[in-house]
Coordinates of C-alpha atoms in Angstrom, one line a residue:
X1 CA 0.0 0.0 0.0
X2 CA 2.6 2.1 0.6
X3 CA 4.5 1.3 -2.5
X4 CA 1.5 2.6 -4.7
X5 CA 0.6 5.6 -2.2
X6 CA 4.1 7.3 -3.0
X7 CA 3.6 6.1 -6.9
X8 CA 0.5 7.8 -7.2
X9 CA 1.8 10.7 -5.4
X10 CA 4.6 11.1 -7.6
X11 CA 2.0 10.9 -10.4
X12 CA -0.2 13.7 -9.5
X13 CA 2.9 15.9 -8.2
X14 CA 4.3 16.9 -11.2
X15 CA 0.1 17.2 -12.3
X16 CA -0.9 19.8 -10.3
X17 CA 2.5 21.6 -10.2
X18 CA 2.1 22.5 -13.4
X19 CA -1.4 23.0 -13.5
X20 CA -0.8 26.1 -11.6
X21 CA 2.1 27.5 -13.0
X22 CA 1.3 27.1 -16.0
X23 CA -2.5 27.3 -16.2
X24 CA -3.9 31.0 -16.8
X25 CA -6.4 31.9 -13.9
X26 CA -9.4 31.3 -16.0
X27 CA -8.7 27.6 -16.7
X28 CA -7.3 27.1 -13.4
X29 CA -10.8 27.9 -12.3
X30 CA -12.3 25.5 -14.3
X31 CA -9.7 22.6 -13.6
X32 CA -9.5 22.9 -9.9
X33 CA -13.9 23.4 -10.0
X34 CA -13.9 19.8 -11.2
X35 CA -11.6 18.4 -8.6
X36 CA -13.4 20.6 -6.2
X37 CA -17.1 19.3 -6.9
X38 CA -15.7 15.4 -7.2
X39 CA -14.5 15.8 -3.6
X40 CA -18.0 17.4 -2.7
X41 CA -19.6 14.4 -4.6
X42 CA -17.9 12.4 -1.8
X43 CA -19.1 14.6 0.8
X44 CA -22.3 14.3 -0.2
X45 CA -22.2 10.4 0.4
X46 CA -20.5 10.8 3.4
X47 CA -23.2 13.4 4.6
X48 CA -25.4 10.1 4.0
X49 CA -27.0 11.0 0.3
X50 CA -26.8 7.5 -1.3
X51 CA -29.1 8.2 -3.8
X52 CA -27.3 9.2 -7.4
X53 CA -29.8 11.3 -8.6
X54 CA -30.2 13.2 -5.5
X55 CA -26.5 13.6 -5.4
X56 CA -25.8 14.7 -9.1
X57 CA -28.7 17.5 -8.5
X58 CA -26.8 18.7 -5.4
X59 CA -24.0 18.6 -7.3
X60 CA -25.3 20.5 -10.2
X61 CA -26.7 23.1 -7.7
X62 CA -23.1 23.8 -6.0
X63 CA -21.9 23.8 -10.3
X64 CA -24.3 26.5 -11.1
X65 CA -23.3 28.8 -7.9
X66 CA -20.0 28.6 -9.2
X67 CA -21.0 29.9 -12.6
X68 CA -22.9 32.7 -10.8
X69 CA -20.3 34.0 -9.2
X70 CA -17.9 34.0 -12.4
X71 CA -20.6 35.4 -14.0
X72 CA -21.1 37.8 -10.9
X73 CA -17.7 38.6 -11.3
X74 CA -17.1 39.5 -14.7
X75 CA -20.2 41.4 -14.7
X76 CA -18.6 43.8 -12.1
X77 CA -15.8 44.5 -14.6
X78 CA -13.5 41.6 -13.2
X79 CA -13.4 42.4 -9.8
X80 CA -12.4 40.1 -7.1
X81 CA -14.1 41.4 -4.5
X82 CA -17.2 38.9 -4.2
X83 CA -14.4 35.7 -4.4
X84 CA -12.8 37.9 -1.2
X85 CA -15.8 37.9 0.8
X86 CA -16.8 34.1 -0.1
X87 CA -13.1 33.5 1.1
X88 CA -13.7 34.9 4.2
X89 CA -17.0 32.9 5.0
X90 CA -14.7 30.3 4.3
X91 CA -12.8 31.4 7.3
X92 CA -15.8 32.0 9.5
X93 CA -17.2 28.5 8.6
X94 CA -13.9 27.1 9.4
X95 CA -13.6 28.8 12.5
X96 CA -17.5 27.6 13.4
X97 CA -15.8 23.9 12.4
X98 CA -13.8 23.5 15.0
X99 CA -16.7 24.0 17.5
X100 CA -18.7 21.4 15.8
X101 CA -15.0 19.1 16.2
X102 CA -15.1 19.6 20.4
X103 CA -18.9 18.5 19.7
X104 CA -18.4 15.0 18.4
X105 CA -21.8 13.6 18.4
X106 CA -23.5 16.8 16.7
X107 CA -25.1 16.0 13.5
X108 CA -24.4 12.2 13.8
X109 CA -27.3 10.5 13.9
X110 CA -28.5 9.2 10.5
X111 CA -31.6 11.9 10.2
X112 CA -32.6 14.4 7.9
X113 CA -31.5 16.9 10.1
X114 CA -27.7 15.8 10.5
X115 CA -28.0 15.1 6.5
X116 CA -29.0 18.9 5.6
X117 CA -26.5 20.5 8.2
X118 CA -24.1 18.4 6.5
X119 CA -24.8 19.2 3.2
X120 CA -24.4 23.1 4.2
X121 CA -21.4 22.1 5.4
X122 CA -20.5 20.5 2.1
X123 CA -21.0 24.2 0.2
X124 CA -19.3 26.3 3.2
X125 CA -16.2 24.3 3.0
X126 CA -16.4 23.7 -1.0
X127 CA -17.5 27.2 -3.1
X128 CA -14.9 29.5 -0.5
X129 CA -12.1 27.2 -0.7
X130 CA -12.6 27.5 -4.6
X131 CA -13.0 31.3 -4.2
X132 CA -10.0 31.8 -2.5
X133 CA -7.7 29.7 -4.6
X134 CA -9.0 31.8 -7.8
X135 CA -7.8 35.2 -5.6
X136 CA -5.0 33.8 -4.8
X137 CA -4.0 32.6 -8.3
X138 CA -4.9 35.7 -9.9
X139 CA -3.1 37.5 -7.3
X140 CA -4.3 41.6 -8.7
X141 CA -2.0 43.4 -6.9
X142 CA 0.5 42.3 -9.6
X143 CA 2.4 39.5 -8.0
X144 CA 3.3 36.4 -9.4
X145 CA -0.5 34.7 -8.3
X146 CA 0.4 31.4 -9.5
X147 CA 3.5 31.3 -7.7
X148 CA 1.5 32.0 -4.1
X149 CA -0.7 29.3 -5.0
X150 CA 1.9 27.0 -5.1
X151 CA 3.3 28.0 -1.9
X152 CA 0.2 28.0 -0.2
X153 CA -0.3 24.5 -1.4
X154 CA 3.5 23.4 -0.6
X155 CA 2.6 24.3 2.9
X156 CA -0.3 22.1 3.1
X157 CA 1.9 19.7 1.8
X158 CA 5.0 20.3 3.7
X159 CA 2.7 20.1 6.9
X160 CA 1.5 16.2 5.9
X161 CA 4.8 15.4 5.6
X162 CA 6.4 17.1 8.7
X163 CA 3.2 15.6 10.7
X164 CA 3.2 12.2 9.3
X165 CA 7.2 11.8 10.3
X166 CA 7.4 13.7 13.9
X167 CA 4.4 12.1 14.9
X168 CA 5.7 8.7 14.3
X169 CA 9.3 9.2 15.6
X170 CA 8.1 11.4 19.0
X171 CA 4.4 10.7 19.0
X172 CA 3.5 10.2 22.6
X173 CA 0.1 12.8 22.9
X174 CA -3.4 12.2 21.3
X175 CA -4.5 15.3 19.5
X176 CA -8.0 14.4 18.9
X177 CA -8.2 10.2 20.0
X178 CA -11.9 10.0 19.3
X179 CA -11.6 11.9 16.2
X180 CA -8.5 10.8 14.5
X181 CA -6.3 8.4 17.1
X182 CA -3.2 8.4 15.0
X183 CA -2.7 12.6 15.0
X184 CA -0.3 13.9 18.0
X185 CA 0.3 16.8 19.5
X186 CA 4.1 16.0 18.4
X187 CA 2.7 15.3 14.9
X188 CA 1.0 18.6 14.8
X189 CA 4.3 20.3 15.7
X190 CA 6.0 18.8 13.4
X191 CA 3.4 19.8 10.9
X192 CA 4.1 23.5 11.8
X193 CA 7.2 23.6 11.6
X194 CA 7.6 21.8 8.2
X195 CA 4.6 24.5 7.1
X196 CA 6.5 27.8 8.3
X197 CA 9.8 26.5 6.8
X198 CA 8.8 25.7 3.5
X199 CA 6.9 29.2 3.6
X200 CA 9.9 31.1 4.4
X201 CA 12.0 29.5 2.7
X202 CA 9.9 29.8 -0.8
X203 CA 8.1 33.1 -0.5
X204 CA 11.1 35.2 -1.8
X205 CA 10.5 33.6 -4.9
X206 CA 6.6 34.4 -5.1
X207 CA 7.9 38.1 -4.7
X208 CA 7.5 38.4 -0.5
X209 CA 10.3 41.1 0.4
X210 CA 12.9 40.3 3.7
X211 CA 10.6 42.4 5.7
X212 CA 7.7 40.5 5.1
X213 CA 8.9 37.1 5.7
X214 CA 7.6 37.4 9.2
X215 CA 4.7 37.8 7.6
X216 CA 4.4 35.1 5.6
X217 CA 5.3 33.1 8.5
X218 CA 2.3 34.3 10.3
X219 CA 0.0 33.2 7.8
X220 CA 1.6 30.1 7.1
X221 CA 1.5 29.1 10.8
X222 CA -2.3 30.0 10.7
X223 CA -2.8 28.1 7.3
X224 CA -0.5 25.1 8.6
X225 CA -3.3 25.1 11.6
X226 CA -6.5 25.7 9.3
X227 CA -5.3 22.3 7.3
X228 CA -5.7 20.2 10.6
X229 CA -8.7 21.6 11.2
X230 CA -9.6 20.7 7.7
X231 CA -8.3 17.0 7.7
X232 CA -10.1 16.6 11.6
X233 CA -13.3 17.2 10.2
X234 CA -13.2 15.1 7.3
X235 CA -12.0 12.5 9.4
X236 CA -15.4 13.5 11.8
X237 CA -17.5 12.9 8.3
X238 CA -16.0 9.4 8.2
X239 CA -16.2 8.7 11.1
X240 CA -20.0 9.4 11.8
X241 CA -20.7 7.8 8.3
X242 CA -18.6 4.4 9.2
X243 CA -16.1 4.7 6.5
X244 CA -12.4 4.5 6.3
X245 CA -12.1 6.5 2.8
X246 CA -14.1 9.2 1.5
X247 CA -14.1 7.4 -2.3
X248 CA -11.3 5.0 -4.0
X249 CA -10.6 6.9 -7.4
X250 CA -7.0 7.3 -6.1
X251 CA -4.5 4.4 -5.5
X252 CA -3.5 4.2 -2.1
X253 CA -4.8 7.9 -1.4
X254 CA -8.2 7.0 -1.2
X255 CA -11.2 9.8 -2.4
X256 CA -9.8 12.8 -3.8
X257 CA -11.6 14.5 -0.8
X258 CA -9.4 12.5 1.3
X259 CA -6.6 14.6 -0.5
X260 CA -7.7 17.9 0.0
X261 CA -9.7 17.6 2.7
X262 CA -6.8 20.0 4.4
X263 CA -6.6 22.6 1.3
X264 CA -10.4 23.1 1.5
X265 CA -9.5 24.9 5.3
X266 CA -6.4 26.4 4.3
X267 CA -7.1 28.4 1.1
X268 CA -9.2 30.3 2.2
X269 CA -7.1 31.3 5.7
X270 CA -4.3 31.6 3.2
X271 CA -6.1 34.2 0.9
X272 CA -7.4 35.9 3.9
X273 CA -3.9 36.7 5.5
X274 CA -2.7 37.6 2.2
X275 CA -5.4 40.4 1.5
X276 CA -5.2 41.4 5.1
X277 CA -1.6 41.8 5.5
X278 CA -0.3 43.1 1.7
X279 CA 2.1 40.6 1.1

């Protein structure tokens, strides 16, 4: 299993790498749209809607919001500002996430109540963190756009990686046991400081000046923290719905869902402390 995780991994690498460099911002809405709504397909079943027809009509519902807003958008003369404030609901919703997390048994049962609070859920964590990853790629304040995408993505990365390895060589603390038993506390650290490292290190290149490295290290410590949130409550999802994988369309990864369950959380925190700060 292990074998074909890293195979696949180097497989779609190199995929979505260039994707956004090379991608215009257009396009790269488009693309990252589809991934987006197949992980929300998964959602869907997790938030206990078995039925295909019922899910390809939710589905189409969260595709035609999408096409509002671009058309919202470029009705306004281009502006960014509605993808902005959708990023930041995706930062209050994230925030109102971790609540729901220290309330493990909320929306569980298997009623119609827990299965439309989830399917909220579904849009709030879906249509931001697409928002924010078209404001951050199209970056208008002149910046290289596609370059800060990348980053913001090489930190989610970097933070998996830096988890997965301190939290098996000093993992001793259960960060959320009910939740997810395999994250630590060590893990998490680890996690952050991967995250801030690979953020420092790499920003220069995105066009981030000596002076705002700080800066950058402030977000990406925020964005490194958004991500767990992100991956606790996918794991949450599972959990309540009794699986062990959101889908199986990747080799060894699981659901694309279980892939970027953490960049749903951190785009939009990402964009956010980007806009706010000027970097």
């Amino acid at each position: 299993m292990t074998r074909t995780r890293i195979l696949a991994a180097l497989l779609m690498a190199p995929v979505a790498i260039a994707a956004v460099l090379m991608l215009n911002t257009p396009w790269m809405a488009a693309v990252s749209a589809i991934v987006f709504l197949a992980a929300l397909w998964e959602w869907l079943r997790l938030s206990d809607v078995e039925d295909t027809l019922a899910r390809s009509a939710l589905l189409v519902l969260n595709l035609l919001l999408m096409v509002a807003i671009v058309w919202a958008s470029a009705t306004g003369g281009g502006s960014l500002v509605l993808l902005k404030m959708l990023a930041m609901v995706g930062v209050a919703w994230w925030l109102a996430a971790m609540l729901w997390l220290r309330h493990y048994d909320f929306a569980s049962a298997p009623d119609a109540r827990s299965r439309i609070v989830k399917l909220m859920a579904g849009t709030l964590a879906v249509i931001p963190a697409w928002a924010a990853l078209c404001v951050i790629h199209a970056s208008e304040d002149g910046g290289h756009g596609n370059r800060w995408l990348l980053l913001a993505l090489a930190i989610v990365w970097a933070t998996d990686t830096g988890a997965y390895f301190a939290g098996r060589r000093f993992g001793r603390r259960k960060l959320a046991p009910r939740i997810s038993p395999n994250k630590t506390v060590e893990g998490l650290m680890g996690g952050v400081a991967a995250g801030v490292l690979v953020a420092v290190a790499f920003a220069p290149l995105a066009g981030a000046t000596v002076a705002q490295l700080p800066l950058v290290a402030l977000v990406a410590v925020l964005t490194v923290l958004a991500s767990v949130v992100g991956d606790l409550f996918e794991s949450l999802l599972k959990r309540h719905a009794g699986a062990k994988d959101s889908g199986t369309l990747i080799p060894g990864h699981g659901g694309v869902l279980d892939r970027i369950d953490s960049v749903l959380a951190a785009l939009p925190v990402f964009a956010f402390g980007k806009i706010w700060l000027g970097f």
